[in-house]
XYZ file of C-alpha atoms in Angstrom:
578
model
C -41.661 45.693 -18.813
C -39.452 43.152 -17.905
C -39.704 39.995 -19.209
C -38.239 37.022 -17.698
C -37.663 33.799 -19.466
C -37.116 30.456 -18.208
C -34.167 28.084 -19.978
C -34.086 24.291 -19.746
C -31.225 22.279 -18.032
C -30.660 18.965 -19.260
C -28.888 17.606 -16.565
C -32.001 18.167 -14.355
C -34.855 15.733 -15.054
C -37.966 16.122 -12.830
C -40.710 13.522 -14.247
C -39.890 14.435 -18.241
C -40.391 18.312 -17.341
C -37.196 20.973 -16.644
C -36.560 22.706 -13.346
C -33.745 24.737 -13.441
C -34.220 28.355 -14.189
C -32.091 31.746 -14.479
C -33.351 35.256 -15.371
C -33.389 37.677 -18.158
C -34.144 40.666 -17.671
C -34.878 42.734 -20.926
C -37.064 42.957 -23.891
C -39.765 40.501 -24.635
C -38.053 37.472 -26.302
C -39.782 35.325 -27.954
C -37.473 31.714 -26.722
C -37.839 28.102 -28.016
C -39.836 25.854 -25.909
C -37.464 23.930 -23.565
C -36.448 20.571 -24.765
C -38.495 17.781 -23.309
C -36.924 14.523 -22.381
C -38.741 11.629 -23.978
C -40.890 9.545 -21.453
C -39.143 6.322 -22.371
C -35.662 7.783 -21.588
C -36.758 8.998 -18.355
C -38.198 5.781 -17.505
C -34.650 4.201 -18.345
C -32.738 6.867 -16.149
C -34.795 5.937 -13.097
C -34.759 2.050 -13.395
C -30.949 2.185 -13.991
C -30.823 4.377 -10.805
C -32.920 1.915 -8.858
C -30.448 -0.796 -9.642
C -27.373 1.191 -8.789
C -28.820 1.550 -5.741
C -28.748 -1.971 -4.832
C -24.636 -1.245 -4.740
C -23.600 2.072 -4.475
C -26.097 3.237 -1.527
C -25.698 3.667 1.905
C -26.166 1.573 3.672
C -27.373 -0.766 0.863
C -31.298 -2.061 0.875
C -31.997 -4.678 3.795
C -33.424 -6.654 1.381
C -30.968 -6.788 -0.786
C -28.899 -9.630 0.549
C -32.252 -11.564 1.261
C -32.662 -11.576 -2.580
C -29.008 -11.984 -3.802
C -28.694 -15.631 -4.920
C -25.039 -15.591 -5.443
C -21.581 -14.351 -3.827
C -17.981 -13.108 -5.212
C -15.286 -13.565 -2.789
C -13.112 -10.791 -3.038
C -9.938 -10.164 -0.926
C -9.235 -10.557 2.868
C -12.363 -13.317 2.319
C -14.777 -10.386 2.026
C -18.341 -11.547 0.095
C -19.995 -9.388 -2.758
C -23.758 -10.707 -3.007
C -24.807 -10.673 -6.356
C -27.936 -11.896 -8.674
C -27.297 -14.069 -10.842
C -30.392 -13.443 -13.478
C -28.710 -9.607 -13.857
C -25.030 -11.067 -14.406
C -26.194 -13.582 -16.861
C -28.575 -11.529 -18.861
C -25.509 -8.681 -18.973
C -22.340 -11.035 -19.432
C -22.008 -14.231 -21.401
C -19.054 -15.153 -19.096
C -21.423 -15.675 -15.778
C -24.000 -16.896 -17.692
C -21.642 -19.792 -18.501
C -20.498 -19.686 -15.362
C -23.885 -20.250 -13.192
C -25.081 -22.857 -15.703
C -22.810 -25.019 -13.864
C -23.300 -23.686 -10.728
C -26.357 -24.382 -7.881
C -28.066 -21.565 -6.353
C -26.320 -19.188 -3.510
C -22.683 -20.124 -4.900
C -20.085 -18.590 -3.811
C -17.417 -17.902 -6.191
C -13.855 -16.731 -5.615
C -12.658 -13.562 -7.832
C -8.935 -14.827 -7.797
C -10.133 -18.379 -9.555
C -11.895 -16.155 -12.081
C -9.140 -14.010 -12.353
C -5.710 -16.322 -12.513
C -3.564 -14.166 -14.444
C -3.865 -10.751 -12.381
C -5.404 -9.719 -8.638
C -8.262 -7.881 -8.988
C -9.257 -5.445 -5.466
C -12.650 -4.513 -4.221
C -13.155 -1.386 -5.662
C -12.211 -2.112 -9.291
C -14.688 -4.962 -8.945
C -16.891 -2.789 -7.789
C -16.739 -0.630 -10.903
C -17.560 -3.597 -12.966
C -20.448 -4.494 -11.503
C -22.036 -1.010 -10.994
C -21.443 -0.926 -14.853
C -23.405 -4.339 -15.139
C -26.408 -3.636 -12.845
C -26.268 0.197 -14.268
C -25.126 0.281 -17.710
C -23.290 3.318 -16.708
C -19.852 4.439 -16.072
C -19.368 5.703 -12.639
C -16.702 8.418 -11.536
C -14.147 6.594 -10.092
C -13.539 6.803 -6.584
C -11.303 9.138 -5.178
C -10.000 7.786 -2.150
C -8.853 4.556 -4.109
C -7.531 6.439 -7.904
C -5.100 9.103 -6.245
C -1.786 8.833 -4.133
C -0.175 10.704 -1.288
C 1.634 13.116 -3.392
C -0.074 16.566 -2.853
C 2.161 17.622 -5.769
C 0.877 14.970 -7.792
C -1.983 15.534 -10.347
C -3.211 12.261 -10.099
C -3.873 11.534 -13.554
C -1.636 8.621 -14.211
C 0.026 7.602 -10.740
C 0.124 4.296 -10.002
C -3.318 4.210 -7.894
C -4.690 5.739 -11.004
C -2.956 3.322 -13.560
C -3.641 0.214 -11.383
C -7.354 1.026 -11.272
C -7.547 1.020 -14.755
C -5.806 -1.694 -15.424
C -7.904 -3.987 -13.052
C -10.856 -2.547 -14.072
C -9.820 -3.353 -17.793
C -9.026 -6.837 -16.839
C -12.310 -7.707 -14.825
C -13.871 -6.679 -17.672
C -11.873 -8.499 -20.326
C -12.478 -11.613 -18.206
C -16.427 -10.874 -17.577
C -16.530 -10.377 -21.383
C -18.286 -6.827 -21.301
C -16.627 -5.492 -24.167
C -17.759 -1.758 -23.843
C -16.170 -1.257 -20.709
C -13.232 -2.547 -22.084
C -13.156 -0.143 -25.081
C -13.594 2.655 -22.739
C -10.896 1.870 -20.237
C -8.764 1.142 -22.820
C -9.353 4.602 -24.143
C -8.761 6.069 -20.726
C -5.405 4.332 -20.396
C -4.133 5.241 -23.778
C -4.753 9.145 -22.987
C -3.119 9.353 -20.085
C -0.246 6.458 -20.952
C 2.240 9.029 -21.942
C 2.388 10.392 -18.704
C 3.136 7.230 -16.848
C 5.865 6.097 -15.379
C 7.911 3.579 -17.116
C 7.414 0.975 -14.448
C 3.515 1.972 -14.447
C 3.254 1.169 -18.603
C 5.040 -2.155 -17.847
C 2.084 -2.709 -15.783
C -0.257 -1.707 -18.347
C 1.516 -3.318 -21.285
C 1.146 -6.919 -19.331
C -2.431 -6.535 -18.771
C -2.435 -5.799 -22.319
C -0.746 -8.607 -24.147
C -3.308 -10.367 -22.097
C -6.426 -8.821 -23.677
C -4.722 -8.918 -26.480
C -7.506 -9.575 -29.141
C -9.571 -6.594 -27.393
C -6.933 -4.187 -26.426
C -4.355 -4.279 -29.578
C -4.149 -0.616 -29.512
C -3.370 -0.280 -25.736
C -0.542 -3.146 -26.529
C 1.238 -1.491 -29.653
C 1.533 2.106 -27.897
C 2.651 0.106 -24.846
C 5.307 -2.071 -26.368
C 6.606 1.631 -28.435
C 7.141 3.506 -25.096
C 8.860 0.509 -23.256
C 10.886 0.303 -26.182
C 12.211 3.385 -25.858
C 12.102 3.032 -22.303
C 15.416 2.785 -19.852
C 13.621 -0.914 -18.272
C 16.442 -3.434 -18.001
C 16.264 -6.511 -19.704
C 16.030 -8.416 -16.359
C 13.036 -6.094 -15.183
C 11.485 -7.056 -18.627
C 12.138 -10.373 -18.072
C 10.623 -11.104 -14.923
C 7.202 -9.013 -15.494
C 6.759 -10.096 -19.234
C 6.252 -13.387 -21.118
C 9.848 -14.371 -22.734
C 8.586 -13.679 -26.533
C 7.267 -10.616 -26.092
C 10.443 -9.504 -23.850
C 12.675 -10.806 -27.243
C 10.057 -8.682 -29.356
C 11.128 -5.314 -27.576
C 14.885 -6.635 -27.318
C 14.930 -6.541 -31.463
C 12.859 -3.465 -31.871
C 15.677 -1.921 -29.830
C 18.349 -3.151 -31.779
C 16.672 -2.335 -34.821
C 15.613 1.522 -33.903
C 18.779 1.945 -31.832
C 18.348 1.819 -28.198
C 20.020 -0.798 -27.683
C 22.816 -0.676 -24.946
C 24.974 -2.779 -22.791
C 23.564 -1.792 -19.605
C 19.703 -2.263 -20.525
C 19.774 -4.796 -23.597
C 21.790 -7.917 -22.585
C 21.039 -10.159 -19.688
C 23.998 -10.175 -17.860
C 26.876 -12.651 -18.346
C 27.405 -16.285 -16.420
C 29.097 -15.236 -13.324
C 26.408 -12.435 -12.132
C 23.567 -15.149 -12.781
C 25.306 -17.412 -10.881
C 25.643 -14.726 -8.090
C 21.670 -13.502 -8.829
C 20.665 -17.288 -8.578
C 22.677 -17.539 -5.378
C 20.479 -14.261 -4.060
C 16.816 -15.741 -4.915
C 18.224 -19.093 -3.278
C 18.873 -16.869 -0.045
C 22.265 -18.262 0.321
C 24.513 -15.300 0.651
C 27.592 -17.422 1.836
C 27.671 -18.910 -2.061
C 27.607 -15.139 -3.054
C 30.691 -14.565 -0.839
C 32.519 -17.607 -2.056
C 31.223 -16.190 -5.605
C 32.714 -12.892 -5.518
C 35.960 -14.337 -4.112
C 36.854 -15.630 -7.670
C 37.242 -12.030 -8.243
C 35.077 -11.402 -11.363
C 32.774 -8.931 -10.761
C 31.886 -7.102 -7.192
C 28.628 -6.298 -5.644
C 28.462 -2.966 -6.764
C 29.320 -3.633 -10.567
C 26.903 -6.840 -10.580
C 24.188 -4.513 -9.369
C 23.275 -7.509 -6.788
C 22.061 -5.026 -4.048
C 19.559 -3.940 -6.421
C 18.396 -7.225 -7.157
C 18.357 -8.397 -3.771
C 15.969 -5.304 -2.546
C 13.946 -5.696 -5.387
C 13.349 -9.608 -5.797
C 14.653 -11.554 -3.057
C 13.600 -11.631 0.798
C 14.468 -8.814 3.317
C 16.544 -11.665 5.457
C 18.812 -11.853 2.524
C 19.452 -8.214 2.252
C 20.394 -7.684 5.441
C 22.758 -10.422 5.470
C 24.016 -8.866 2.367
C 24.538 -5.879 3.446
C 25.989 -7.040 6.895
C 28.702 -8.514 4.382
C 29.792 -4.185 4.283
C 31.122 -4.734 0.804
C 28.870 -3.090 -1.506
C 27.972 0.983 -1.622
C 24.332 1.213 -0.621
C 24.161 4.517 -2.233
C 25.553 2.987 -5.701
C 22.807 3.874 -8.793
C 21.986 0.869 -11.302
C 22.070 2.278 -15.446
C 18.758 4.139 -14.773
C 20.282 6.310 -12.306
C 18.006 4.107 -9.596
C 19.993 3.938 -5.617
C 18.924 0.895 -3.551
C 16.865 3.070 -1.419
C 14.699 3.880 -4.261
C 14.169 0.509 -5.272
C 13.300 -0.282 -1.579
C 10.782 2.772 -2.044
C 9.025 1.019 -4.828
C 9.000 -2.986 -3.096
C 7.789 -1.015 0.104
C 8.876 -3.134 2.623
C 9.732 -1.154 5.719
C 12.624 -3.739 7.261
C 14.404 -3.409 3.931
C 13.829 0.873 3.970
C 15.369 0.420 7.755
C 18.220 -1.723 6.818
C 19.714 0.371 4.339
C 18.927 3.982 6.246
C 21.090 2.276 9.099
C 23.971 1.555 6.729
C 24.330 4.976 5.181
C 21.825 5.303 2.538
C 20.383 9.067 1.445
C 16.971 9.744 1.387
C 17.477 12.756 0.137
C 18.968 11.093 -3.158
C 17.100 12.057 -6.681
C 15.868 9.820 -9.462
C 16.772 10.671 -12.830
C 13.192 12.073 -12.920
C 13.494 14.244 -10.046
C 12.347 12.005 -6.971
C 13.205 11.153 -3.586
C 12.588 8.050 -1.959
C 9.798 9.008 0.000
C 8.323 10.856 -3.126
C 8.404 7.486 -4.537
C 6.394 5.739 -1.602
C 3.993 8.612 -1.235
C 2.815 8.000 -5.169
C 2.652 4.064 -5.044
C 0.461 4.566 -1.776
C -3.364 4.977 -1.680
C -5.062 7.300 1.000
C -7.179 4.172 1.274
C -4.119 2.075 2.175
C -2.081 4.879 4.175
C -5.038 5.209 6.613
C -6.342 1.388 6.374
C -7.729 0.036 9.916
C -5.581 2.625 12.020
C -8.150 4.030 13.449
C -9.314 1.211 14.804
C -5.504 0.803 16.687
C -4.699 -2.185 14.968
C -1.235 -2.482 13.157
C 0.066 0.416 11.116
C 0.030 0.140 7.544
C 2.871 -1.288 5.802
C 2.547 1.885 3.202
C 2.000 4.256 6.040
C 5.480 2.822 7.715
C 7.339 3.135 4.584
C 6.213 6.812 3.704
C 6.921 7.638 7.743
C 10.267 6.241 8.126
C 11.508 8.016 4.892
C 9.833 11.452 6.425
C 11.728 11.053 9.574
C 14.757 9.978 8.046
C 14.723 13.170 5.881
C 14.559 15.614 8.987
C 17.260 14.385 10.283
C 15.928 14.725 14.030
C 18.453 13.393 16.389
C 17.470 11.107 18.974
C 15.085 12.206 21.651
C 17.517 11.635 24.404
C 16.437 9.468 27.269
C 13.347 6.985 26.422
C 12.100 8.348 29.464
C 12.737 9.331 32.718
C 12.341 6.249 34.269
C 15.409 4.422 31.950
C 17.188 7.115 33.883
C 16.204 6.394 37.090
C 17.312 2.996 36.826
C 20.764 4.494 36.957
C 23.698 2.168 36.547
C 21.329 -1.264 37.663
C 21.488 -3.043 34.525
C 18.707 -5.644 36.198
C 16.368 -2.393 36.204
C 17.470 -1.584 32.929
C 16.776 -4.354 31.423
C 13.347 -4.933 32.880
C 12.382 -1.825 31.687
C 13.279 -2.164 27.944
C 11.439 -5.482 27.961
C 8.662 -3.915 29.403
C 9.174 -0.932 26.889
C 9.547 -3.356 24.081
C 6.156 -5.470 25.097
C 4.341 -2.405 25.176
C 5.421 -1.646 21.733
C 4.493 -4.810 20.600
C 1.095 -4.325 21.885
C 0.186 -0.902 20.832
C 2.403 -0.624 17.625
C 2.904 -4.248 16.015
C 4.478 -3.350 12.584
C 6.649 -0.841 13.741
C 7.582 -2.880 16.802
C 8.700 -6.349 14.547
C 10.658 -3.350 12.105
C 12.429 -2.760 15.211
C 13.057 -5.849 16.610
C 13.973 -7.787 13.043
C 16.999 -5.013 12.790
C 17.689 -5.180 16.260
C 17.694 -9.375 16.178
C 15.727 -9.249 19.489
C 14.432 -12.385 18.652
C 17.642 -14.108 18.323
C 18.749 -13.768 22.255
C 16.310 -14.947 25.154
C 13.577 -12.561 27.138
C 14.621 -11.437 30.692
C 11.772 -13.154 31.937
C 11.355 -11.283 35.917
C 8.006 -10.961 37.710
C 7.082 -7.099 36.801
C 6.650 -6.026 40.870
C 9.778 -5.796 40.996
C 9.853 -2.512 38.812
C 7.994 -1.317 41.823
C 10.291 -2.189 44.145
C 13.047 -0.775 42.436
C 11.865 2.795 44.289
C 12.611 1.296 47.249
C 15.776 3.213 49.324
C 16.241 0.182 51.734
C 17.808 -2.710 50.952
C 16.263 -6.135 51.140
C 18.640 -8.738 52.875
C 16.722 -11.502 52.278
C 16.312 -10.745 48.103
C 19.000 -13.179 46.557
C 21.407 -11.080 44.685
C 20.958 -10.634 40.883
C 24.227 -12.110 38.470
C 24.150 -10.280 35.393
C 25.234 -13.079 32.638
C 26.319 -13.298 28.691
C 22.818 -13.757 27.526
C 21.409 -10.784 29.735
C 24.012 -8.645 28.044
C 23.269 -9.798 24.643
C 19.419 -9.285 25.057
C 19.875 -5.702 27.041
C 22.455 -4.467 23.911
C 19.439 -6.007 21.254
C 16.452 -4.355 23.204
C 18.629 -1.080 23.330
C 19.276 -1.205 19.783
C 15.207 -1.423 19.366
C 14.328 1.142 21.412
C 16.759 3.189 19.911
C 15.753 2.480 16.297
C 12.054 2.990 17.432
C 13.004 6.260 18.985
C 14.585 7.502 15.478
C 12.383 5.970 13.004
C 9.289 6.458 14.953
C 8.425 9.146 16.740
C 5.131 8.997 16.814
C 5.091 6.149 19.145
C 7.942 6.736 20.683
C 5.637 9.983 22.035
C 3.430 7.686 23.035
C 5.569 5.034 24.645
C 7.076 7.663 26.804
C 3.912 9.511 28.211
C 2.774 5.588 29.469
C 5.931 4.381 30.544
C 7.381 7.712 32.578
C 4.038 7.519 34.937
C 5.140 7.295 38.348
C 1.803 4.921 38.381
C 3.024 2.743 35.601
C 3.821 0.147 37.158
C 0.992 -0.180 38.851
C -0.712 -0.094 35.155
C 1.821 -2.688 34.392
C 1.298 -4.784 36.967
C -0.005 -8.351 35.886
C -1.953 -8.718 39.016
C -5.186 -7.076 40.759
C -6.942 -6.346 37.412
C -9.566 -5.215 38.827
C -7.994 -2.079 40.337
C -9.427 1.213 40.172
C -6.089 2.778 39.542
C -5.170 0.423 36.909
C -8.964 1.301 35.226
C -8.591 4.766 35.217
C -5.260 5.023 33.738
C -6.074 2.610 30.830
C -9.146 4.700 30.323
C -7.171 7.548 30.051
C -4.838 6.024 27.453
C -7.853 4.579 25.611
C -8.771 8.153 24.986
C -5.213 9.608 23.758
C -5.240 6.863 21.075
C -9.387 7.661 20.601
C -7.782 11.534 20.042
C -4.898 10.428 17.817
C -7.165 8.405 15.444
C -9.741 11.205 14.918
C -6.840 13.482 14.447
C -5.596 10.905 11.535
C -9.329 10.525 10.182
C -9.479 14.700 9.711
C -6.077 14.610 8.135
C -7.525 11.266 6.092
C -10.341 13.563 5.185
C -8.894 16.659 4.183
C -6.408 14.932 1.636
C -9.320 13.580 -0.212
C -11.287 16.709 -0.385
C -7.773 18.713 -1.957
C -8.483 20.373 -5.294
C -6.233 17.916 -7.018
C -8.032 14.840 -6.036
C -11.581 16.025 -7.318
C -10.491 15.482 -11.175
C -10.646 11.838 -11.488
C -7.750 10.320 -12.389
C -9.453 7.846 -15.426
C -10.992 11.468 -17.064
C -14.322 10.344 -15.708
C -16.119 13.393 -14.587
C -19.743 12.969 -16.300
C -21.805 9.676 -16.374
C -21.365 7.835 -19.672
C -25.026 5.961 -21.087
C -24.479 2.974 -23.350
């Protein structure tokens, strides 16, 4: 007879008694009575999962906020309602905190914080831990990169996480949570990057009465590390940066290149860089001791100083914008890691290789892809606002690495305009405006290389695109003079268009199915909103961009559902109790 034998599952907990079953089929066996769960722990289980529910469901209780009786301000202004009678029974920090404080304060995180940003989600974490007394698994979308190669374990969304996760918690004065993300970091420290551990070994001589073994194994791999002195010295506090510099000299890593600030004349020239006064740096490097390349100032200038001073540097055409600093680093991939797409532009347009390695094996755009969070690559675009700075960087690196040529004409109605250069140039600025209204980051990427801004708009009223169809000739239209300044603006708006056409093609797709309508200028025309033409066409555009956002959402979708990204990056796959 068969005899078939239920088997308890402790992860399923239905009112103290087991559900889950499989069969045996067999002999009679005698089995041991399934293990019960003590009433009191079940009791436990379901009032910490009634307060986790006050955060983490969706959407949250209506009464929730009616009952909150204080806010944390978090970035972009955003408000966190909180109770204060949890966060004071659970941290000494708040309850010090709201002792001072009337009811319904609101309370900004960066005040609380000083020493280090903290973002949403890693505040988040905090205070599901508080209300919960549980360890959630971290979320995906905000712990991995855009690497598909990448396992995710200790890129920088992962590492940065962590670290503001360990710092909110340092700060709130929740010491458990603090032991365990400290544990997290130091198993998967070893397979950071050195730039990543620099992070981490700040964040630790911070917390440094709670975290001391987080700091030591920090302070031994940057040690034997290839960070400069000058990177040391501007994310570290001075003594701790002389610390490492005599632990090298004493275990014998010490070398020119990444152990000695550098001498008098490249500060002087370094100074002149953060002062954004690149003529001193010319009248600098006409004494003749050092050059751009050998004083590494392109380097410093992508890394630390602002993208206006670059670009005048560069414009100077005296320094090799593929030249690698002592840790085998080009300009490009320092520009990778700032990720400031004007600065990524400026140097692809004087020469530099994206297809360049690191001493680790990385391109550029590798680089960008695993400093960039799907949460940040797809941030507000499909709403059609402005792209993503981390999006733009990882995109113009892509396109620069296939090489595409331009796509020819920017439409068939630049060609039309023939030789005219009055219809020429009332179509780029019409091209241009467009631009700036569908695609504002990309657009002001554009336009800052292209100095648009620096010459003055061809202001003409936009019916006359219309009537440049026209095969008769109006006698009574007063000639057009082209002058200097329409010259200088037509020769910047080309160079735009052009740029926009290379580094974006996405829009530039766009651009051209709108502007080569044979109806667009009715669609441009600032008059007669109310026209049924106009209507229909905008509705029809309206829905492209509807198609190309749900397109982006799918892809947004897909990346976060990969194999790779379900293993959570801070080793958090079960629940931890405390």
């Amino acid at each position: 007879m068969d005899a078939r034998t239920a088997f308890s599952d402790s992860n399923d907990v239905s009112g103290g008694s087991t559900t889950s079953t499989c069969c045996v089929i067999g002999a009679n066996v005698t089995m041991p009575p399934p293990r019960r769960i003590p009433p009191g722990i079940v009791a436990i289980n379901r009032l910490s999962e009634d307060l986790e529910s006050i955060f983490f469901d969706n959407p949250p209780p209506a009464e929730f906020e009616f009952f909150a009786d204080a806010r944390l301000i978090v970035e972009s202004g955003r408000e966190v309602p909180v109770h204060r009678c949890i966060l004071s029974a659970r941290s000494a920090f708040f309850k010090n905190l709201f002792m001072s404080r009337e009811r319904n304060a609101k309370l900004d995180l960066n005040e609380m914080m000083k020493d280090r940003q903290v973002g949403y989600d890693s505040l988040m974490a905090v205070l599901g831990f508080i209300y919960r007394g549980r360890i959630r698994v971290s979320p995906k979308n905000v712990c991995v990169c855009m690497d598909d190669q990448c396992s995710h374990l200790a890129c920088r969304p992962a590492i940065s996480f962590m670290v503001e996760v360990l710092y909110a918690s340092f700060v709130f004065q929740i010491n458990e949570l603090v032991s365990e993300y400290q544990r997290d970091l130091l198993n998967v420290l070893d397979k950071a990057t050195a730039d990543d551990v620099l992070m981490v070994l700040s964040v630790a001589q911070t917390c440094s009465t709670e975290c001391a073994s987080l700091l030591e194994r920090s302070i031994e791999i940057v040690v034997k590390s290839d960070l400069d002195i000058i990177t040391l010295d501007k994310a570290l506090p001075h003594l701790l940066v002389e610390q490492i510099e005599k632990m090298r000299m004493k275990l014998g890593f010490a070398s020119p290149e990444i152990n000695h600030f550098p001498d008098k004349h490249i500060k002087r020239i370094y100074r002149a860089l953060e002062s954004d006064d690149v003529e001193l740096v010319r009248m600098l490097l006409k004494e003749e001791h050092t050059d751009l390349d050998d004083a590494y100032a392109l380097h410093y200038a992508v890394a630390y100083c602002d993208s206006k001073t670059t670009t005048e540097l560069l414009d100077l055409v005296i320094a090799d914008v593929n030249h690698r600093n002592p840790r085998g680093h080009t300009v490009l991939h320092v520009a990778a890691m700032r990720k400031d797409p004007k600065i990524i532009v400026s140097l692809l347009i004087k020469g530099a290789r994206p297809s360049d390695l690191t001493s680790d094996g990385r391109k550029a755009v590798q680089i960008a892809r695993r400093l960039t969070r799907p949460i940040d690559y797809y941030k507000n675009f499909n709403d059609g606002t402005a792209t993503p700075k981390d999006r733009l960087c990882i995109e113009i690196l892509e396109q620069a690495e296939r090489r595409d040529p331009l796509l020819g004409e920017a439409s068939a109605s630049l060609a039309m305009a023939g030789d005219d250069l009055r219809r020429k140039l009332l179509y780029l600025e019409n091209r241009v405006a467009l631009a700036k209204l569908l695609f504002p980051m990309e657009a002001k990427v554009a336009m800052d290389i292209a100095q648009v801004d620096e010459t003055s708009e061809f202001k003409f009223i936009n019916r006359s695109f219309v009537s440049s169809k026209r095969t008769s000739v109006d006698l009574n239209e007063a000639p057009f003079r082209i002058q200097e300044e329409h010259l200088c603006r037509l020769k910047a708006l080309s160079k735009a268009v052009e740029l926009g056409k290379r580094l974006f093609p996405r829009c530039s797709v766009v651009l051209n199915k709108i502007m080569g309508r044979e109806d667009y200028p009715v669609i441009a025309d600032i008059g007669n909103e109310e026209c049924p033409l106009k209507r229909k066409r905008r509705m029809e555009i309206q829905e492209d961009f509807s198609k190309a956002f749900t397109e982006d959402k799918e892809e947004f979708d897909r990346i976060l559902n990969l194999p790779s990204c379900s293993s959570s990056s801070a080793g958090k796959m079960k629940e931890r109790k405390w």
